[in-house]
Coordinates of C-alpha atoms in Angstrom, one line a residue:
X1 CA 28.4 -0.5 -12.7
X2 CA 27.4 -1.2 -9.0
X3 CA 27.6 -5.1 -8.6
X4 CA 27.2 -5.2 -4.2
X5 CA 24.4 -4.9 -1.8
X6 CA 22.5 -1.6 -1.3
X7 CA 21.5 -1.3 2.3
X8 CA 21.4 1.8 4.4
X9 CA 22.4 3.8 1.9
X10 CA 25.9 1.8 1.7
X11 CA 27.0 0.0 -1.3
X12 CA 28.4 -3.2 0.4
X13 CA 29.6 -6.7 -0.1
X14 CA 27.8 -10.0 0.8
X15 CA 28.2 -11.6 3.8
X16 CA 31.7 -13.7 3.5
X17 CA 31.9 -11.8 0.3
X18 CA 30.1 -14.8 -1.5
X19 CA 29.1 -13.7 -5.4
X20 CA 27.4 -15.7 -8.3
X21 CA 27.4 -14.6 -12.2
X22 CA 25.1 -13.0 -14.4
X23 CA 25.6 -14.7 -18.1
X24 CA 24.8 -12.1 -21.4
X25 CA 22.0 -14.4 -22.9
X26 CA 23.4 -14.0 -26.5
X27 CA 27.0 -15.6 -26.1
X28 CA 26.1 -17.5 -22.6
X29 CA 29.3 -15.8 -21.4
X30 CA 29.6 -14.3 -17.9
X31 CA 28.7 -10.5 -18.5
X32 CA 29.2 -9.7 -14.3
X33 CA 30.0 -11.1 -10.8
X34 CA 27.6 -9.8 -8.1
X35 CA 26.7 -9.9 -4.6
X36 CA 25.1 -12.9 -3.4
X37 CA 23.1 -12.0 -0.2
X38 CA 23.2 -14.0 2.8
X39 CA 19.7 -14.5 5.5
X40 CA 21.8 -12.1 7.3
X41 CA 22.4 -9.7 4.4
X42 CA 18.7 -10.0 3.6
X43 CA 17.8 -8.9 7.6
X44 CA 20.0 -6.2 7.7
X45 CA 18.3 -4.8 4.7
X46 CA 14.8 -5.1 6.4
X47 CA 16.1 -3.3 9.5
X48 CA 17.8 -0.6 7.9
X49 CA 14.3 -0.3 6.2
X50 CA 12.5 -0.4 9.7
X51 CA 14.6 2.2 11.0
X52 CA 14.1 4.8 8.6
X53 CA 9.8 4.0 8.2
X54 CA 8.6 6.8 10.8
X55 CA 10.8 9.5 9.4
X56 CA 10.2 8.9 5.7
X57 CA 6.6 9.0 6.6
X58 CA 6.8 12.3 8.0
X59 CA 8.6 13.6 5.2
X60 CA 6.2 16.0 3.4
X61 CA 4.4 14.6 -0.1
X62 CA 6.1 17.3 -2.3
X63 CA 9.4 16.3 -0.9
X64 CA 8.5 12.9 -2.1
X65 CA 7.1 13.7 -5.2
X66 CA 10.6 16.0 -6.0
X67 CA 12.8 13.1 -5.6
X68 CA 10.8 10.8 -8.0
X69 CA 10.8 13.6 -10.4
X70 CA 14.1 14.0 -10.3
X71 CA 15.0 10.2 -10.7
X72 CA 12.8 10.4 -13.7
X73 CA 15.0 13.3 -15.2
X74 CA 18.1 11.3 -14.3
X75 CA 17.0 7.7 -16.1
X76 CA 15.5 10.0 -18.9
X77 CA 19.3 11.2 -19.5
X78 CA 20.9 7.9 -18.9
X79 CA 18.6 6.1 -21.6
X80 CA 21.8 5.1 -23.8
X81 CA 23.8 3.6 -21.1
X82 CA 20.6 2.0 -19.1
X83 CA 19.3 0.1 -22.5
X84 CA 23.0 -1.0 -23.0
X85 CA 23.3 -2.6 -20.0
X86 CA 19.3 -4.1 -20.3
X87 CA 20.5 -5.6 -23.4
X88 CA 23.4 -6.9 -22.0
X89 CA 21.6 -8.4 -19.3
X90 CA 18.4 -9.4 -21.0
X91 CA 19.0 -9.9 -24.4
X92 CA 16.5 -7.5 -25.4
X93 CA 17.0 -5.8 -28.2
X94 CA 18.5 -2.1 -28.0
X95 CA 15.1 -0.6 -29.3
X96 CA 12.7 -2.9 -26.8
X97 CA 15.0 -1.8 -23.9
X98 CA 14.6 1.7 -24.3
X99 CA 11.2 1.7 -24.8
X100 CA 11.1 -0.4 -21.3
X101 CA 13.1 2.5 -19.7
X102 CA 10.8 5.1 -21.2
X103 CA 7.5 3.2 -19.8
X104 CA 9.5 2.1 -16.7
X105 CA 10.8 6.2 -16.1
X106 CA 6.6 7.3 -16.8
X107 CA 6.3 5.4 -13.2
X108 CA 7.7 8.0 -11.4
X109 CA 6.5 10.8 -13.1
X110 CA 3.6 9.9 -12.9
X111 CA 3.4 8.7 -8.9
X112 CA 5.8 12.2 -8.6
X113 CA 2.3 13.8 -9.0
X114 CA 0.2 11.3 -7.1
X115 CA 2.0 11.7 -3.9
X116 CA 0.7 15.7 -3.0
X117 CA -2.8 14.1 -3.9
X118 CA -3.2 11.3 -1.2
X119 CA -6.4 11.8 0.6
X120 CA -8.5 12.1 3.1
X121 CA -12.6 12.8 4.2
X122 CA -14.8 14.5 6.8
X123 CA -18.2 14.1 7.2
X124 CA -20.8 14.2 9.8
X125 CA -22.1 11.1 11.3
X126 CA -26.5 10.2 10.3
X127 CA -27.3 11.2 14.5
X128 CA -25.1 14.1 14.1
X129 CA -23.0 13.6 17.1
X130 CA -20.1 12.6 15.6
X131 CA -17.4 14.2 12.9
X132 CA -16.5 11.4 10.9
X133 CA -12.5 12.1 10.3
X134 CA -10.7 9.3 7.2
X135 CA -7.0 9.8 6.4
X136 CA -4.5 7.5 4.4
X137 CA -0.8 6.3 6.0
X138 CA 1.7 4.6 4.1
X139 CA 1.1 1.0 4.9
X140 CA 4.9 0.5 6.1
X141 CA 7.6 -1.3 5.7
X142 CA 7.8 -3.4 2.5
X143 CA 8.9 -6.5 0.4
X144 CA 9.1 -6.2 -3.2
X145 CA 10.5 -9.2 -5.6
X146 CA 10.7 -8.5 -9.2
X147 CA 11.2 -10.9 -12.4
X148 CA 13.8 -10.9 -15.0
X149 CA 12.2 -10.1 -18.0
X150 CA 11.7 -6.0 -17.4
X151 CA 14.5 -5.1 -15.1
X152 CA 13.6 -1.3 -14.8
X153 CA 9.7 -1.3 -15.2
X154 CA 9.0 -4.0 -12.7
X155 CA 10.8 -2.0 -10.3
X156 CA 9.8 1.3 -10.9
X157 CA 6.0 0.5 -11.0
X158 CA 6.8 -0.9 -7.1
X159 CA 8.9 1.7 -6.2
X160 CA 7.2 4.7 -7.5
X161 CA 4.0 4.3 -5.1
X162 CA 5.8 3.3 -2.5
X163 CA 7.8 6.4 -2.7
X164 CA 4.9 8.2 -3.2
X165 CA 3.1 7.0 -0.1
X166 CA 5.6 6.8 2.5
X167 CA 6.8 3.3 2.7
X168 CA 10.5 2.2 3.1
X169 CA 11.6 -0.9 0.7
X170 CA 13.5 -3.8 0.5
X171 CA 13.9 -5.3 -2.9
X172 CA 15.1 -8.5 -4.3
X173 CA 15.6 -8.7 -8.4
X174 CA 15.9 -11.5 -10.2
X175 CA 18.9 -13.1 -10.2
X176 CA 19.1 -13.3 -14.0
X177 CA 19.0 -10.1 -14.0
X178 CA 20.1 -7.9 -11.1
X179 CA 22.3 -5.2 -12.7
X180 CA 19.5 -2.6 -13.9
X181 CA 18.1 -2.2 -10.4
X182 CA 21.7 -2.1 -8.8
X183 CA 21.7 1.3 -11.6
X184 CA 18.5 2.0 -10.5
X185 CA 19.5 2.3 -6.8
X186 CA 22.6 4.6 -8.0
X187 CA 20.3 6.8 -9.6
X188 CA 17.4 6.9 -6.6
X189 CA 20.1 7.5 -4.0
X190 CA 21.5 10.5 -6.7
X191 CA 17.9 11.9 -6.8
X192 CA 17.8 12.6 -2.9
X193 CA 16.6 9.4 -1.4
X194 CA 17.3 9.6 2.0
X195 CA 20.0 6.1 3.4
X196 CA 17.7 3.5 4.2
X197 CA 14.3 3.9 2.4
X198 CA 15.3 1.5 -0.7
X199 CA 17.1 -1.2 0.1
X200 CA 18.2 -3.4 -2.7
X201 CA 19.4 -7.3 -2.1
X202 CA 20.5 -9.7 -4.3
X203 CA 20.9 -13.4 -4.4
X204 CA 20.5 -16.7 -6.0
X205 CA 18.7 -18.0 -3.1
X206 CA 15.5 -15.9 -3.1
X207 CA 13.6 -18.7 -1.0
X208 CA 16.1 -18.6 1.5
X209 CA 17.0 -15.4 2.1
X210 CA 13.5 -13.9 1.2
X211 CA 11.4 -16.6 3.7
X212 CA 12.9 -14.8 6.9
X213 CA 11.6 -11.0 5.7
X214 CA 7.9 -12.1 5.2
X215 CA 7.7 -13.8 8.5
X216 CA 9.2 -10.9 10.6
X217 CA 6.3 -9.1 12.3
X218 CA 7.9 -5.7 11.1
X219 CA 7.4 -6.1 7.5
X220 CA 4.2 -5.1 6.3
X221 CA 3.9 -5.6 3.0
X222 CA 4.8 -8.0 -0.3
X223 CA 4.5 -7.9 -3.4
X224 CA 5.4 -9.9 -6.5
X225 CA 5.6 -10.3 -10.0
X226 CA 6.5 -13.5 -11.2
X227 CA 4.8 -17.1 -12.0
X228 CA 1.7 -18.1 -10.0
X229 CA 3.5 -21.5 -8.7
X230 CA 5.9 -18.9 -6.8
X231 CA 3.2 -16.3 -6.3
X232 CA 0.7 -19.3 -4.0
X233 CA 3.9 -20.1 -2.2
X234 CA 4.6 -16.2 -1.6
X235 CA 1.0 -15.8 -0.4
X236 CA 1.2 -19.0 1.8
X237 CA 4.2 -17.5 3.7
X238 CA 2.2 -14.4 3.9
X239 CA -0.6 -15.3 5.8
X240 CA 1.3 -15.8 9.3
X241 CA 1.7 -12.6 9.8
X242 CA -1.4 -11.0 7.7
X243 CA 0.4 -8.8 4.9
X244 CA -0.7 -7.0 2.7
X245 CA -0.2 -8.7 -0.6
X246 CA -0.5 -7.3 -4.1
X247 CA 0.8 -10.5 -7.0
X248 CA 1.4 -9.9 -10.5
X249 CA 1.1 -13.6 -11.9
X250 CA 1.3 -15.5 -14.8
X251 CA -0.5 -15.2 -18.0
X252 CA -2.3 -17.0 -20.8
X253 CA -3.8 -14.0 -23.0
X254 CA -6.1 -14.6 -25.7
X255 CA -6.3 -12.9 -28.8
X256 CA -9.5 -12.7 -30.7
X257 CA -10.2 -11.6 -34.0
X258 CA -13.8 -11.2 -35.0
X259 CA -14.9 -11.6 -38.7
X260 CA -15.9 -8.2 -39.0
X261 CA -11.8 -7.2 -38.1
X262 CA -9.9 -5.1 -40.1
X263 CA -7.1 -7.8 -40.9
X264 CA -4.3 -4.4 -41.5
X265 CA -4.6 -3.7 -37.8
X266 CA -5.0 -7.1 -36.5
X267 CA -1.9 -8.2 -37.9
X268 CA 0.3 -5.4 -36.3
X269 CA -1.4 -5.5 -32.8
X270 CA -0.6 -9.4 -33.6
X271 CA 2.9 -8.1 -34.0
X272 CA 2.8 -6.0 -30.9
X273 CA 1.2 -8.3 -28.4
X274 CA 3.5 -11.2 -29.3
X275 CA 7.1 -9.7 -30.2
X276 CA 7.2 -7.3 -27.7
X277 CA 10.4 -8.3 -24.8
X278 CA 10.9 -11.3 -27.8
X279 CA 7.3 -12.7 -26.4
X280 CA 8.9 -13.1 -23.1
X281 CA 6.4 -10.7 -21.3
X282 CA 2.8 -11.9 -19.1
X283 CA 0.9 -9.9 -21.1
X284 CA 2.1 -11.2 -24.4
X285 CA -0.4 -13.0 -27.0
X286 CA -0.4 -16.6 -25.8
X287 CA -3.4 -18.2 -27.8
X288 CA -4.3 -16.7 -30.8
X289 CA -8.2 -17.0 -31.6
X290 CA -9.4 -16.2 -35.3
X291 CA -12.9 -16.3 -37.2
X292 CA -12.8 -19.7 -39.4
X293 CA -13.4 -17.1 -42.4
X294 CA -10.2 -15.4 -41.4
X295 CA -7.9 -17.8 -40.0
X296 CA -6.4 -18.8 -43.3
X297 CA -5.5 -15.0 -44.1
X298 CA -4.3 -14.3 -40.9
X299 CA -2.0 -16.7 -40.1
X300 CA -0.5 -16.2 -43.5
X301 CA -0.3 -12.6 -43.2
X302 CA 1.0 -13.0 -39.3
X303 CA 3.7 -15.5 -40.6
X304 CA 5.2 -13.1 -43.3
X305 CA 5.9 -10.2 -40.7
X306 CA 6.7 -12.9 -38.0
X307 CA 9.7 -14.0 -40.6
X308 CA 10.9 -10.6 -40.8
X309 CA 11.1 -10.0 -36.8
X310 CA 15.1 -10.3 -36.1
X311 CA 16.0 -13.4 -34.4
X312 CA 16.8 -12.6 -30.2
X313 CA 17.7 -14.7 -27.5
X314 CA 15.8 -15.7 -25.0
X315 CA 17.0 -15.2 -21.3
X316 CA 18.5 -18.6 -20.5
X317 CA 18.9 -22.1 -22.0
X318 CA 16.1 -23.0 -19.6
X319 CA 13.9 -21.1 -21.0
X320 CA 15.0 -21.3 -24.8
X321 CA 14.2 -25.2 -24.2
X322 CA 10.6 -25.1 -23.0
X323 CA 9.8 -22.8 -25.7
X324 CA 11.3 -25.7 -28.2
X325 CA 9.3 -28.4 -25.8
X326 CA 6.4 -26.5 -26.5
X327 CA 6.6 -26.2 -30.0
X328 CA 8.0 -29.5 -30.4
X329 CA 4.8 -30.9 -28.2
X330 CA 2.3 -29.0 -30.9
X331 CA 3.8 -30.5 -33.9
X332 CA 3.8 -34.1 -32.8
X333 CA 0.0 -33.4 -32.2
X334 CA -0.3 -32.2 -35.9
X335 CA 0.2 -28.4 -36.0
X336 CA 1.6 -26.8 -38.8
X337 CA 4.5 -24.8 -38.5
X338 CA 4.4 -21.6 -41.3
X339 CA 7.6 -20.0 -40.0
X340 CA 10.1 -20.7 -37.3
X341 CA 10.0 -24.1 -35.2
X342 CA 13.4 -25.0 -34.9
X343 CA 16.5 -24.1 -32.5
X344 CA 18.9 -22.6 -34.9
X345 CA 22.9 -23.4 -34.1
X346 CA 25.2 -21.5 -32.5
X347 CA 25.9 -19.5 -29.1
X348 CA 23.2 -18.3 -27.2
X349 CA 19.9 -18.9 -26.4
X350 CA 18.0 -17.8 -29.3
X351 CA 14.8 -18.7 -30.6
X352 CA 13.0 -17.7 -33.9
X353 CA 9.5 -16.1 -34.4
X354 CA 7.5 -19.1 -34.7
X355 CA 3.7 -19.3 -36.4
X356 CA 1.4 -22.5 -35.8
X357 CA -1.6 -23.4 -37.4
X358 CA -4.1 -26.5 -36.5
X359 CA -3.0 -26.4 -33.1
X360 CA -5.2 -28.8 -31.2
X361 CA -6.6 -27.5 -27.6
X362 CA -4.8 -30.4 -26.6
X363 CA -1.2 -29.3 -26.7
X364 CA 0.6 -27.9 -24.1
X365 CA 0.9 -24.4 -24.9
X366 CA -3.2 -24.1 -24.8
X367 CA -3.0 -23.9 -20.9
X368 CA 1.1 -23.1 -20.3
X369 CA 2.3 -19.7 -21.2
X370 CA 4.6 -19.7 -23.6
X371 CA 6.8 -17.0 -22.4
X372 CA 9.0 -16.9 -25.8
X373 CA 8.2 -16.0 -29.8
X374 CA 5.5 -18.5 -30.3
X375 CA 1.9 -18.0 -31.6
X376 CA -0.3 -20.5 -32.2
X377 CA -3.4 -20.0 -34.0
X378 CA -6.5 -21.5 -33.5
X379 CA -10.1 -20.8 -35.1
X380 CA -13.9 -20.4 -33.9
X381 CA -17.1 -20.1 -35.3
X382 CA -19.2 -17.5 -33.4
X383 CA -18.9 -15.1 -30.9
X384 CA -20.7 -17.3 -28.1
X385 CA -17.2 -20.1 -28.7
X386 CA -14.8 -17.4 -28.9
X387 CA -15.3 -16.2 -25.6
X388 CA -15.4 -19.7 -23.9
X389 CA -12.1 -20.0 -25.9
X390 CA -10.8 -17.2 -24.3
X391 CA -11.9 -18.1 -20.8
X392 CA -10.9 -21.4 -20.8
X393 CA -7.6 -20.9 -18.7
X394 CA -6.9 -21.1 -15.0
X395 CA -5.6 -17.2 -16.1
X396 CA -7.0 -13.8 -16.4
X397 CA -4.5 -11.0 -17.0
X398 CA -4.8 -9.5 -20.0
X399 CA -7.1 -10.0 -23.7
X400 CA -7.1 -8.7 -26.8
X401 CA -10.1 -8.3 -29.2
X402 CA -10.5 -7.3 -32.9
X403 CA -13.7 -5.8 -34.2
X404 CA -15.2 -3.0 -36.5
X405 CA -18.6 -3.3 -34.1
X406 CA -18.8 -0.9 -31.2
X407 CA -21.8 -3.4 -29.7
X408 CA -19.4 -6.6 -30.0
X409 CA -16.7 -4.7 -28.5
X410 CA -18.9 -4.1 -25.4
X411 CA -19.9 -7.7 -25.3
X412 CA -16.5 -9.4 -25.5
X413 CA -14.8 -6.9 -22.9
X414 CA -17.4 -7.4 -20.6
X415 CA -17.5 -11.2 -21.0
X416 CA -13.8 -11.8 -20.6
X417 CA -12.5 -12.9 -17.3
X418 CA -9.3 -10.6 -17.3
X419 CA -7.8 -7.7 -15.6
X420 CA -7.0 -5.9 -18.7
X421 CA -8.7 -5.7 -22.4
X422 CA -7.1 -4.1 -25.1
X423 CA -9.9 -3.4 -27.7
X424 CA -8.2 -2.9 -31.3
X425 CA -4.7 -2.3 -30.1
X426 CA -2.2 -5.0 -29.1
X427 CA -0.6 -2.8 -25.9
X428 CA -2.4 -2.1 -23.0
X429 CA 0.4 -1.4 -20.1
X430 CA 0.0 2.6 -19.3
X431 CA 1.7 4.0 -16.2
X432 CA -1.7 6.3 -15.6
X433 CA -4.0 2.5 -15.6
X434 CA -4.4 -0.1 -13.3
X435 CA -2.2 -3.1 -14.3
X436 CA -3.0 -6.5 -13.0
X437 CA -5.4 -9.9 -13.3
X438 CA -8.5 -12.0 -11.9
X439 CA -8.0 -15.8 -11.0
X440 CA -4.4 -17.1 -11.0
X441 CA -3.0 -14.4 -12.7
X442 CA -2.8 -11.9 -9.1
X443 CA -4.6 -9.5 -7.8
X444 CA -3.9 -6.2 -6.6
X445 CA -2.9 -3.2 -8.9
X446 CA -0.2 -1.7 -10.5
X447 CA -0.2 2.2 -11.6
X448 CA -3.1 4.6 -12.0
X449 CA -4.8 6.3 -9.0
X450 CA -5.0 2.5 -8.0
X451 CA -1.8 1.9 -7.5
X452 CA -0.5 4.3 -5.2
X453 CA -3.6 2.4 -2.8
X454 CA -1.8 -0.5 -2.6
X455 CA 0.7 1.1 -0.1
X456 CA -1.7 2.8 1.8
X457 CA -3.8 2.2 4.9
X458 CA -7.2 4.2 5.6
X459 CA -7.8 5.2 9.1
X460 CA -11.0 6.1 10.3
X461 CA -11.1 8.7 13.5
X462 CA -14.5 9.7 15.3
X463 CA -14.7 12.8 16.5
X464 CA -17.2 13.2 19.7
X465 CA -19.0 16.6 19.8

């Protein structure tokens, strides 16, 4: 298991040889010892990324598109090992972390195939005297931080376009959880990558080492996923030298089921949009909004399955306590749990599937994400309330709706201030869609034809006759 630096090509050790630990969530035991980069460390990175840009971007699409391809075959194979590792990591169960490395692998398959059909036009200019000549470059050079709680996907969905387009990368992974991009940058440099285009970094001082690389006029582009506190500080630093910025942000999703619902499906897209990554995910069910005729039914039904979900740990103690400051704040404002609520004893930092009812838009977790195995449920009385409900959050990443009418469908997807909509279905993230949000939760996309845009410039040439 690769637990140094990646630059150049080289696996190497931090500057001084300075390390920190990486703790396996479920016994809060040191799982590895890795690299911890130095500002020095982090600039080397960047320049062995700068010195490689104008070659890579020569390098024909096909060639690009092969070595994604192959990457793909080579995480395909490794699924076992990969999820093993995740879980140690993560805490994710076995089953969640495969599935992650089978969404996070369709990344490169799918931008494998995008990167032959980048894009140009000609046309002739209105007086006629001109050819009008548009072409696409890779945008250059570029900075890519990714969170803890999908240590392949969040990666892969950067790296993949970037690939694609041309662009040479540095990236920084969560400290929490560093050792499934390390892998990752095994398999890429297996795969063909030439030494130098991915560049992987990792430390516990991300401000630090990270502050240098997005004020250096030779970077040229960032991009996040993480919370939106980080994301306006990112975006801040930024602007003195005029990046390019795509950020993946927090999220506060809704989830709305209409009267006319069919309570069989809501209940399992309920199960999807909240237990998937344990609820630690920003598109995870964060408010749940139910017709008053339903609520009852619902929440009963919901809490049944929620009490058979296995118990899994959360990624830290940090985070395992502001779920239980969450829930804690709900109940002394009179909610009602129906299953879960409590810290159960023992090692690690687990947390059980927790249902709420009479939840006032008062508490805390109305407006904070949750980030854990929480749903509270709250009611509405018409359509008009449901989706001022929905909106009322500084967020806009993802919603979910449930409804037997085609025409209400139409209406609540249109009227809801988010990115994405998931209409009868409680997953929306596809590799071949645009992923990402309105307001504070980003903007910039992720996947689909969009995503391969992010990394590209358009160039505009006139032709004189």
């Amino acid at each position: 298991m690769p637990n140094q630096l990646f630059i150049a090509g080289q696996w190497r050790d931090a500057e001084g040889g300075a390390t920190f630990e990486v703790e396996n969530p479920a016994t809060g035991e040191t799982l590895a010892t890795v690299a911890d980069a130095s500002v020095a460390d982090g600039k080397a990175a960047l320049d062995a990324a700068v010195a490689v840009q104008d070659d890579w971007a020569r390098t024909a699409p096909r060639d690009r598109g092969e070595i994604l391809r192959r990457a793909f075959e080579i995480i395909t194979d490794r699924t076992d090992e990969l999820a093993e590792q995740m879980t140690a990591e993560m805490g994710k169960p076995i089953s969640e972390s495969k599935t992650e490395i089978a969404y996070g692998a369709e990344f490169f398959r799918w931008f494998a195939e995008e990167a032959v059909r980048i894009s140009g036009r000609y046309s002739v200019a209105p007086n006629g005297a001109t050819r009008l000549l548009t072409l696409k470059q890779p945008v250059g050079p570029c900075l890519m931080i990714t969170p803890w709680n999908f240590p392949l996907a969040m990666g892969t969905r950067k790296i993949g376009p970037a690939v694609a387009a041309g662009c040479t990368m540095v990236i920084k992974p969560a400290s929490l959880t560093p050792l499934t991009m390390l892998s990752l940058g095994e398999i890429m440099a297996e795969a063909g990558l030439p030494e130098g285009v991915l560049n992987i970094v990792t430390t516990k001082s991300t401000g630090k080492v990270m502050e240098p690389l997005i004020r250096d006029p030779r970077l040229r582009k960032l991009t996040f996923t993480g919370s939106t506190e980080v994301g306006r500080s990112l975006i801040e630093q930024s602007a003195e030298q005029v990046l390019r910025v795509s950020m993946e942000l927090g999220g506060n999703a809704p989830f709305l089921v209409f009267e006319d619902a069919d309570l069989d499906k809501a209940v399992e897209g309920a199960m999807l949009a909240k237990m998937r990554n344990l609820g630690e995910a920003c598109t995870a069910a964060n408010r749940f909004i139910v017709h008053e005729s339903l609520a009852e039914e619902f929440a009963s039904r919901f809490a049944a399955k929620m009490a058979e979900a296995p118990v899994g740990p959360l990624v830290e103690a940090k985070q395992r306590d502001k779920v239980a400051e969450l829930v804690d704040d709900a109940k002394e404002q009179g909610a009602k749990v129906l299953t879960g609520g409590e810290v159960p004893d023992g090692a690690g930092y687990f947390y059980p599937p927790t249902v709420l009812t009479h939840v006032p838009q008062q508490a805390r977790m109305w407006q904070e994400e949750i980030f854990g195995p929480v749903a509270p449920v709250f009611t509405f009385t018409d359509d008009d309330e449901a989706l001022r409900m929905a909106n009322d959050t500084e967020f806009g990443l993802v919603a979910y709706a449930f409804t037997e009418s085609y025409s209400r469908a139409i209406k609540v997807y249109e009227g809801l201030h988010t990115g994405m909509v998931g209409i009868n279905q409680g997953v929306v993230s596809n590799p071949s869609a645009p992923f990402g949000g309105m307001k504070s939760s980003g903007f910039g996309r992720e996947g689909g034809d969009e995503g391969i845009e992010e990394y590209l410039e358009t160039k505009y040439v006139g032709l004189a006759l």
